[in-house]
Amino acid sequence: MELVRPTLAMLPEYRDALKRGFSPHNINTERVRQQQLEQIEEDPEGLIAVMHDPDGKGPPIEMPDGTLKPRLPGITRWMWEDGTFIGAINLRWAKGTSALPEGVPGHIGYTVAEWHRGKGYATRALIQICKEARDIGLEYVELTTDQDNIASQRTIEKVGGRVVGTFDAGDMHHPCHETLLWRIDL
Amino acid sequence: MSDPYHPPVKRSVEIAGHKTSISLEPIFWDMLKDAAAASDMSINALVAKIDAERIRSETPPGLASAIRVWLVKARLP
């Protein structure tokens, strides 16, 4: 498995995964899945462009309450193996600081397609994106997990992460669950 | 294709009535398309021909490997 920068040539494979039920987000899962399927039809170039936006030049982000927030610098990479889409991982940050941007539930978010889970893909992806985070200049990254998401917690532990607390804004992003805040030193 | 180091992408092909998918780097898909056009064949037909050749080999490679080798061999002097 390698982490790749998404391109138009890879979109058909990504569309197949979305159609099969993959969603790149674990918040508003179904809505994001539908939005991405629509965007693939209407503006595939825009979808690809926003996946590599290290200067935060893309359109503003719509928050769960409908307000708009300027887009942070961020990159999305796909887990890719022999032409097959495995999952997605993204990294976003605030310019000039390693601190977690306000209101963001983690520098890094990842989702492995359900039919590819349990094979260690997330761990390998996390190791690789941490290298990119270090290259960008971050000294550490912070991630959040639900307290009952044991698989994701094991993934972060394997990469050297430790719990540093609970996530204050967690209620907004992970309703009904205690949210753990993890840190990985780079 | 601007970046020759693009990772492999999958396409569906049909060999003798059987649908399958093959992963090749885009540069090889481009070469395959050109090679098929040059011999006035469909991509499916050319892949079927390469498939038949590879099966006759003493150590048959995978189909994607066979296509890459065939394309490079076709360009050798």
CSV table of C-alpha atoms in Angstrom, one decimal:
chain,number,residue,atom,x,y,z
A,1,MET,CA,0.0,0.0,0.0
A,2,GLU,CA,1.2,3.5,-0.8
A,3,LEU,CA,-0.2,6.9,0.0
A,4,VAL,CA,-0.9,8.8,-3.2
A,5,ARG,CA,-2.0,12.2,-4.1
A,6,PRO,CA,-5.4,11.8,-5.7
A,7,THR,CA,-5.7,12.5,-9.4
A,8,LEU,CA,-8.5,12.5,-12.0
A,9,ALA,CA,-7.2,9.2,-13.3
A,10,MET,CA,-8.0,7.6,-9.9
A,11,LEU,CA,-11.5,9.0,-9.6
A,12,PRO,CA,-13.4,6.1,-11.2
A,13,GLU,CA,-12.0,3.8,-8.5
A,14,TYR,CA,-12.9,6.3,-5.8
A,15,ARG,CA,-16.4,6.7,-7.1
A,16,ASP,CA,-16.8,2.9,-7.0
A,17,ALA,CA,-15.8,2.9,-3.3
A,18,LEU,CA,-18.2,5.7,-2.6
A,19,LYS,CA,-21.0,3.8,-4.3
A,20,ARG,CA,-20.1,0.8,-2.3
A,21,GLY,CA,-20.7,2.8,0.9
A,22,PHE,CA,-17.3,4.4,1.6
A,23,SER,CA,-17.4,7.8,3.2
A,24,PRO,CA,-14.2,9.8,3.8
A,25,HIS,CA,-15.7,11.4,7.0
A,26,ASN,CA,-16.9,9.8,10.2
A,27,ILE,CA,-19.0,12.9,10.9
A,28,ASN,CA,-22.0,13.5,8.6
A,29,THR,CA,-20.9,10.3,7.0
A,30,GLU,CA,-23.8,9.8,4.6
A,31,ARG,CA,-24.1,13.4,3.6
A,32,VAL,CA,-20.4,13.7,2.7
A,33,ARG,CA,-20.6,10.5,0.7
A,34,GLN,CA,-23.5,11.8,-1.3
A,35,GLN,CA,-21.9,15.3,-1.8
A,36,GLN,CA,-18.7,13.7,-3.1
A,37,LEU,CA,-20.6,11.5,-5.5
A,38,GLU,CA,-22.4,14.6,-6.8
A,39,GLN,CA,-19.2,16.5,-7.1
A,40,ILE,CA,-17.5,13.7,-9.1
A,41,GLU,CA,-20.3,14.2,-11.7
A,42,GLU,CA,-20.4,18.0,-11.6
A,43,ASP,CA,-16.9,19.2,-10.8
A,44,PRO,CA,-14.3,16.4,-10.7
A,45,GLU,CA,-11.4,18.8,-11.1
A,46,GLY,CA,-12.6,20.8,-8.1
A,47,LEU,CA,-12.8,17.7,-5.9
A,48,ILE,CA,-9.3,16.7,-6.8
A,49,ALA,CA,-8.0,20.3,-6.3
A,50,VAL,CA,-9.3,20.6,-2.8
A,51,MET,CA,-7.6,17.4,-1.9
A,52,HIS,CA,-4.2,19.1,-2.2
A,53,ASP,CA,-4.5,22.5,-0.7
A,54,PRO,CA,-1.3,23.1,1.4
A,55,ASP,CA,-2.0,26.9,1.3
A,56,GLY,CA,-5.7,26.8,2.3
A,57,LYS,CA,-6.8,28.5,-0.9
A,58,GLY,CA,-9.9,26.3,-1.4
A,59,PRO,CA,-13.5,27.5,-0.7
A,60,PRO,CA,-14.6,28.0,2.9
A,61,ILE,CA,-15.8,25.0,4.9
A,62,GLU,CA,-19.4,24.6,6.0
A,63,MET,CA,-19.6,23.8,9.7
A,64,PRO,CA,-22.2,21.4,11.1
A,65,ASP,CA,-24.2,24.5,12.2
A,66,GLY,CA,-24.2,25.9,8.7
A,67,THR,CA,-21.7,28.7,9.3
A,68,LEU,CA,-18.7,29.1,7.0
A,69,LYS,CA,-15.1,29.0,8.1
A,70,PRO,CA,-12.0,29.8,6.1
A,71,ARG,CA,-10.3,26.6,4.9
A,72,LEU,CA,-7.2,25.5,6.7
A,73,PRO,CA,-4.1,24.3,4.8
A,74,GLY,CA,-4.6,20.6,4.3
A,75,ILE,CA,-3.8,17.6,2.2
A,76,THR,CA,-5.7,14.4,1.5
A,77,ARG,CA,-4.0,11.2,0.5
A,78,TRP,CA,-5.5,8.0,-0.7
A,79,MET,CA,-4.3,4.6,0.5
A,80,TRP,CA,-3.8,2.8,-2.8
A,81,GLU,CA,-2.7,-0.7,-3.6
A,82,ASP,CA,-2.3,-2.0,-7.2
A,83,GLY,CA,-4.9,0.4,-8.6
A,84,THR,CA,-7.3,-0.3,-5.7
A,85,PHE,CA,-8.7,2.4,-3.4
A,86,ILE,CA,-8.3,1.3,0.2
A,87,GLY,CA,-9.0,4.4,2.2
A,88,ALA,CA,-8.4,8.1,2.8
A,89,ILE,CA,-6.3,10.1,5.3
A,90,ASN,CA,-6.1,13.8,5.6
A,91,LEU,CA,-3.9,16.3,7.4
A,92,ARG,CA,-4.8,19.9,8.2
A,93,TRP,CA,-2.9,22.4,10.2
A,94,ALA,CA,-2.7,26.1,11.1
A,95,LYS,CA,0.2,28.0,9.5
A,96,GLY,CA,3.2,28.6,11.7
A,97,THR,CA,2.2,26.5,14.7
A,98,SER,CA,1.9,22.9,15.7
A,99,ALA,CA,-1.0,23.7,17.9
A,100,LEU,CA,-4.3,22.1,16.9
A,101,PRO,CA,-6.4,24.7,15.1
A,102,GLU,CA,-9.4,25.8,17.2
A,103,GLY,CA,-12.6,23.7,16.8
A,104,VAL,CA,-10.8,21.0,14.6
A,105,PRO,CA,-11.1,17.5,16.0
A,106,GLY,CA,-7.6,16.5,15.0
A,107,HIS,CA,-4.7,17.3,12.6
A,108,ILE,CA,-5.3,14.0,11.0
A,109,GLY,CA,-8.4,12.0,10.1
A,110,TYR,CA,-8.6,8.7,8.4
A,111,THR,CA,-11.1,6.2,7.1
A,112,VAL,CA,-10.4,2.7,5.7
A,113,ALA,CA,-13.1,1.2,3.5
A,114,GLU,CA,-15.0,-1.3,5.5
A,115,TRP,CA,-14.1,-4.2,3.2
A,116,HIS,CA,-10.4,-3.4,3.7
A,117,ARG,CA,-10.3,-3.1,7.5
A,118,GLY,CA,-8.3,-5.2,9.9
A,119,LYS,CA,-5.2,-5.4,7.7
A,120,GLY,CA,-3.2,-2.6,9.2
A,121,TYR,CA,-3.7,-0.1,6.4
A,122,ALA,CA,-4.6,2.7,8.8
A,123,THR,CA,-1.4,2.2,10.8
A,124,ARG,CA,0.8,2.3,7.6
A,125,ALA,CA,-1.1,5.4,6.4
A,126,LEU,CA,-0.7,7.2,9.7
A,127,ILE,CA,3.1,6.5,9.7
A,128,GLN,CA,3.4,7.9,6.2
A,129,ILE,CA,1.3,11.0,6.8
A,130,CYS,CA,3.3,11.7,10.0
A,131,LYS,CA,6.4,12.0,7.8
A,132,GLU,CA,4.6,14.5,5.6
A,133,ALA,CA,3.5,16.4,8.8
A,134,ARG,CA,7.2,16.5,9.9
A,135,ASP,CA,8.3,17.8,6.5
A,136,ILE,CA,5.7,20.6,6.7
A,137,GLY,CA,7.3,21.6,10.0
A,138,LEU,CA,4.9,20.3,12.6
A,139,GLU,CA,6.5,19.1,15.9
A,140,TYR,CA,3.5,17.0,16.9
A,141,VAL,CA,0.1,16.1,15.7
A,142,GLU,CA,-3.1,15.7,17.7
A,143,LEU,CA,-5.9,13.3,16.9
A,144,THR,CA,-9.2,12.5,18.5
A,145,THR,CA,-11.0,9.1,18.9
A,146,ASP,CA,-14.2,8.1,20.5
A,147,GLN,CA,-13.5,6.3,23.7
A,148,ASP,CA,-15.1,3.2,22.3
A,149,ASN,CA,-13.2,3.2,19.0
A,150,ILE,CA,-10.6,0.7,20.1
A,151,ALA,CA,-9.3,-0.1,16.6
A,152,SER,CA,-8.4,3.6,16.0
A,153,GLN,CA,-6.8,3.9,19.4
A,154,ARG,CA,-4.6,0.8,18.8
A,155,THR,CA,-3.6,2.4,15.4
A,156,ILE,CA,-2.5,5.6,17.1
A,157,GLU,CA,-0.7,3.7,19.9
A,158,LYS,CA,1.2,1.6,17.3
A,159,VAL,CA,2.5,4.9,15.8
A,160,GLY,CA,3.7,6.1,19.2
A,161,GLY,CA,0.7,8.2,20.2
A,162,ARG,CA,-0.4,8.8,23.8
A,163,VAL,CA,-3.6,10.2,25.3
A,164,VAL,CA,-3.1,13.8,26.5
A,165,GLY,CA,-6.6,14.5,27.7
A,166,THR,CA,-10.2,14.7,26.4
A,167,PHE,CA,-11.3,16.9,23.6
A,168,ASP,CA,-13.2,19.9,24.7
A,169,ALA,CA,-15.2,20.5,21.5
A,170,GLY,CA,-15.8,16.8,21.3
A,171,ASP,CA,-19.5,17.1,21.9
A,172,MET,CA,-19.9,19.0,18.6
A,173,HIS,CA,-18.1,16.5,16.5
A,174,HIS,CA,-18.6,13.2,18.3
A,175,PRO,CA,-22.0,13.4,19.9
A,176,CYS,CA,-22.9,11.0,22.7
A,177,HIS,CA,-19.3,9.9,23.2
A,178,GLU,CA,-16.4,10.8,25.3
A,179,THR,CA,-13.7,11.9,23.0
A,180,LEU,CA,-10.0,11.2,23.7
A,181,LEU,CA,-7.3,13.6,22.6
A,182,TRP,CA,-4.1,11.9,21.4
A,183,ARG,CA,-0.7,13.3,20.6
A,184,ILE,CA,2.0,11.9,18.4
A,185,ASP,CA,5.4,13.6,18.7
A,186,LEU,CA,7.1,13.9,15.3
B,1,MET,CA,-0.5,11.8,-18.9
B,2,SER,CA,1.8,14.5,-17.4
B,3,ASP,CA,3.3,12.4,-14.6
B,4,PRO,CA,4.9,9.2,-15.8
B,5,TYR,CA,5.2,8.0,-12.2
B,6,HIS,CA,1.5,8.0,-11.6
B,7,PRO,CA,0.4,4.9,-9.6
B,8,PRO,CA,-1.5,2.1,-11.4
B,9,VAL,CA,-5.1,2.6,-12.2
B,10,LYS,CA,-7.7,-0.1,-12.9
B,11,ARG,CA,-9.7,-0.6,-16.0
B,12,SER,CA,-12.2,-3.2,-17.0
B,13,VAL,CA,-11.4,-5.4,-20.0
B,14,GLU,CA,-13.2,-8.3,-21.6
B,15,ILE,CA,-11.2,-11.3,-22.6
B,16,ALA,CA,-13.1,-13.9,-24.6
B,17,GLY,CA,-16.4,-12.9,-23.0
B,18,HIS,CA,-15.0,-12.7,-19.5
B,19,LYS,CA,-14.9,-9.4,-17.7
B,20,THR,CA,-11.9,-8.7,-15.6
B,21,SER,CA,-10.0,-5.6,-14.4
B,22,ILE,CA,-6.4,-4.9,-14.9
B,23,SER,CA,-4.2,-2.4,-13.1
B,24,LEU,CA,-1.6,-0.6,-15.1
B,25,GLU,CA,0.2,2.7,-14.8
B,26,PRO,CA,-1.5,5.3,-17.0
B,27,ILE,CA,1.6,5.4,-19.3
B,28,PHE,CA,1.0,1.7,-20.1
B,29,TRP,CA,-2.7,2.3,-20.7
B,30,ASP,CA,-1.7,5.0,-23.2
B,31,MET,CA,0.8,2.7,-24.9
B,32,LEU,CA,-1.8,-0.1,-25.0
B,33,LYS,CA,-4.3,2.2,-26.6
B,34,ASP,CA,-1.8,3.4,-29.2
B,35,ALA,CA,-0.6,-0.2,-29.9
B,36,ALA,CA,-4.2,-1.4,-30.4
B,37,ALA,CA,-5.0,1.5,-32.7
B,38,ALA,CA,-1.8,0.9,-34.7
B,39,SER,CA,-2.8,-2.7,-35.4
B,40,ASP,CA,-6.5,-1.7,-35.9
B,41,MET,CA,-7.6,-3.8,-33.0
B,42,SER,CA,-9.7,-3.0,-29.9
B,43,ILE,CA,-7.9,-2.8,-26.6
B,44,ASN,CA,-9.9,-6.0,-25.6
B,45,ALA,CA,-8.7,-7.8,-28.6
B,46,LEU,CA,-5.1,-6.8,-28.0
B,47,VAL,CA,-5.3,-7.8,-24.4
B,48,ALA,CA,-6.7,-11.2,-25.4
B,49,LYS,CA,-3.8,-11.7,-27.8
B,50,ILE,CA,-1.3,-10.9,-25.1
B,51,ASP,CA,-3.2,-13.1,-22.7
B,52,ALA,CA,-3.0,-16.0,-25.1
B,53,GLU,CA,0.8,-15.4,-25.5
B,54,ARG,CA,1.5,-15.3,-21.8
B,55,ILE,CA,-0.4,-18.5,-21.1
B,56,ARG,CA,1.9,-20.3,-23.6
B,57,SER,CA,5.0,-19.1,-21.7
B,58,GLU,CA,6.9,-21.6,-19.6
B,59,THR,CA,6.6,-19.3,-16.6
B,60,PRO,CA,3.4,-17.4,-17.2
B,61,PRO,CA,3.4,-13.9,-15.5
B,62,GLY,CA,0.3,-12.1,-14.3
B,63,LEU,CA,-1.7,-10.4,-17.0
B,64,ALA,CA,-0.7,-6.8,-16.0
B,65,SER,CA,3.0,-7.9,-16.0
B,66,ALA,CA,2.5,-9.6,-19.4
B,67,ILE,CA,1.0,-6.4,-20.9
B,68,ARG,CA,3.9,-4.3,-19.7
B,69,VAL,CA,6.5,-6.7,-21.0
B,70,TRP,CA,4.7,-7.0,-24.3
B,71,LEU,CA,4.5,-3.2,-24.8
B,72,VAL,CA,8.2,-2.8,-24.0
B,73,LYS,CA,9.2,-5.7,-26.2
B,74,ALA,CA,7.1,-4.3,-29.1
B,75,ARG,CA,9.2,-1.1,-28.9
B,76,LEU,CA,12.6,-2.8,-28.8
B,77,PRO,CA,14.6,-2.6,-32.0
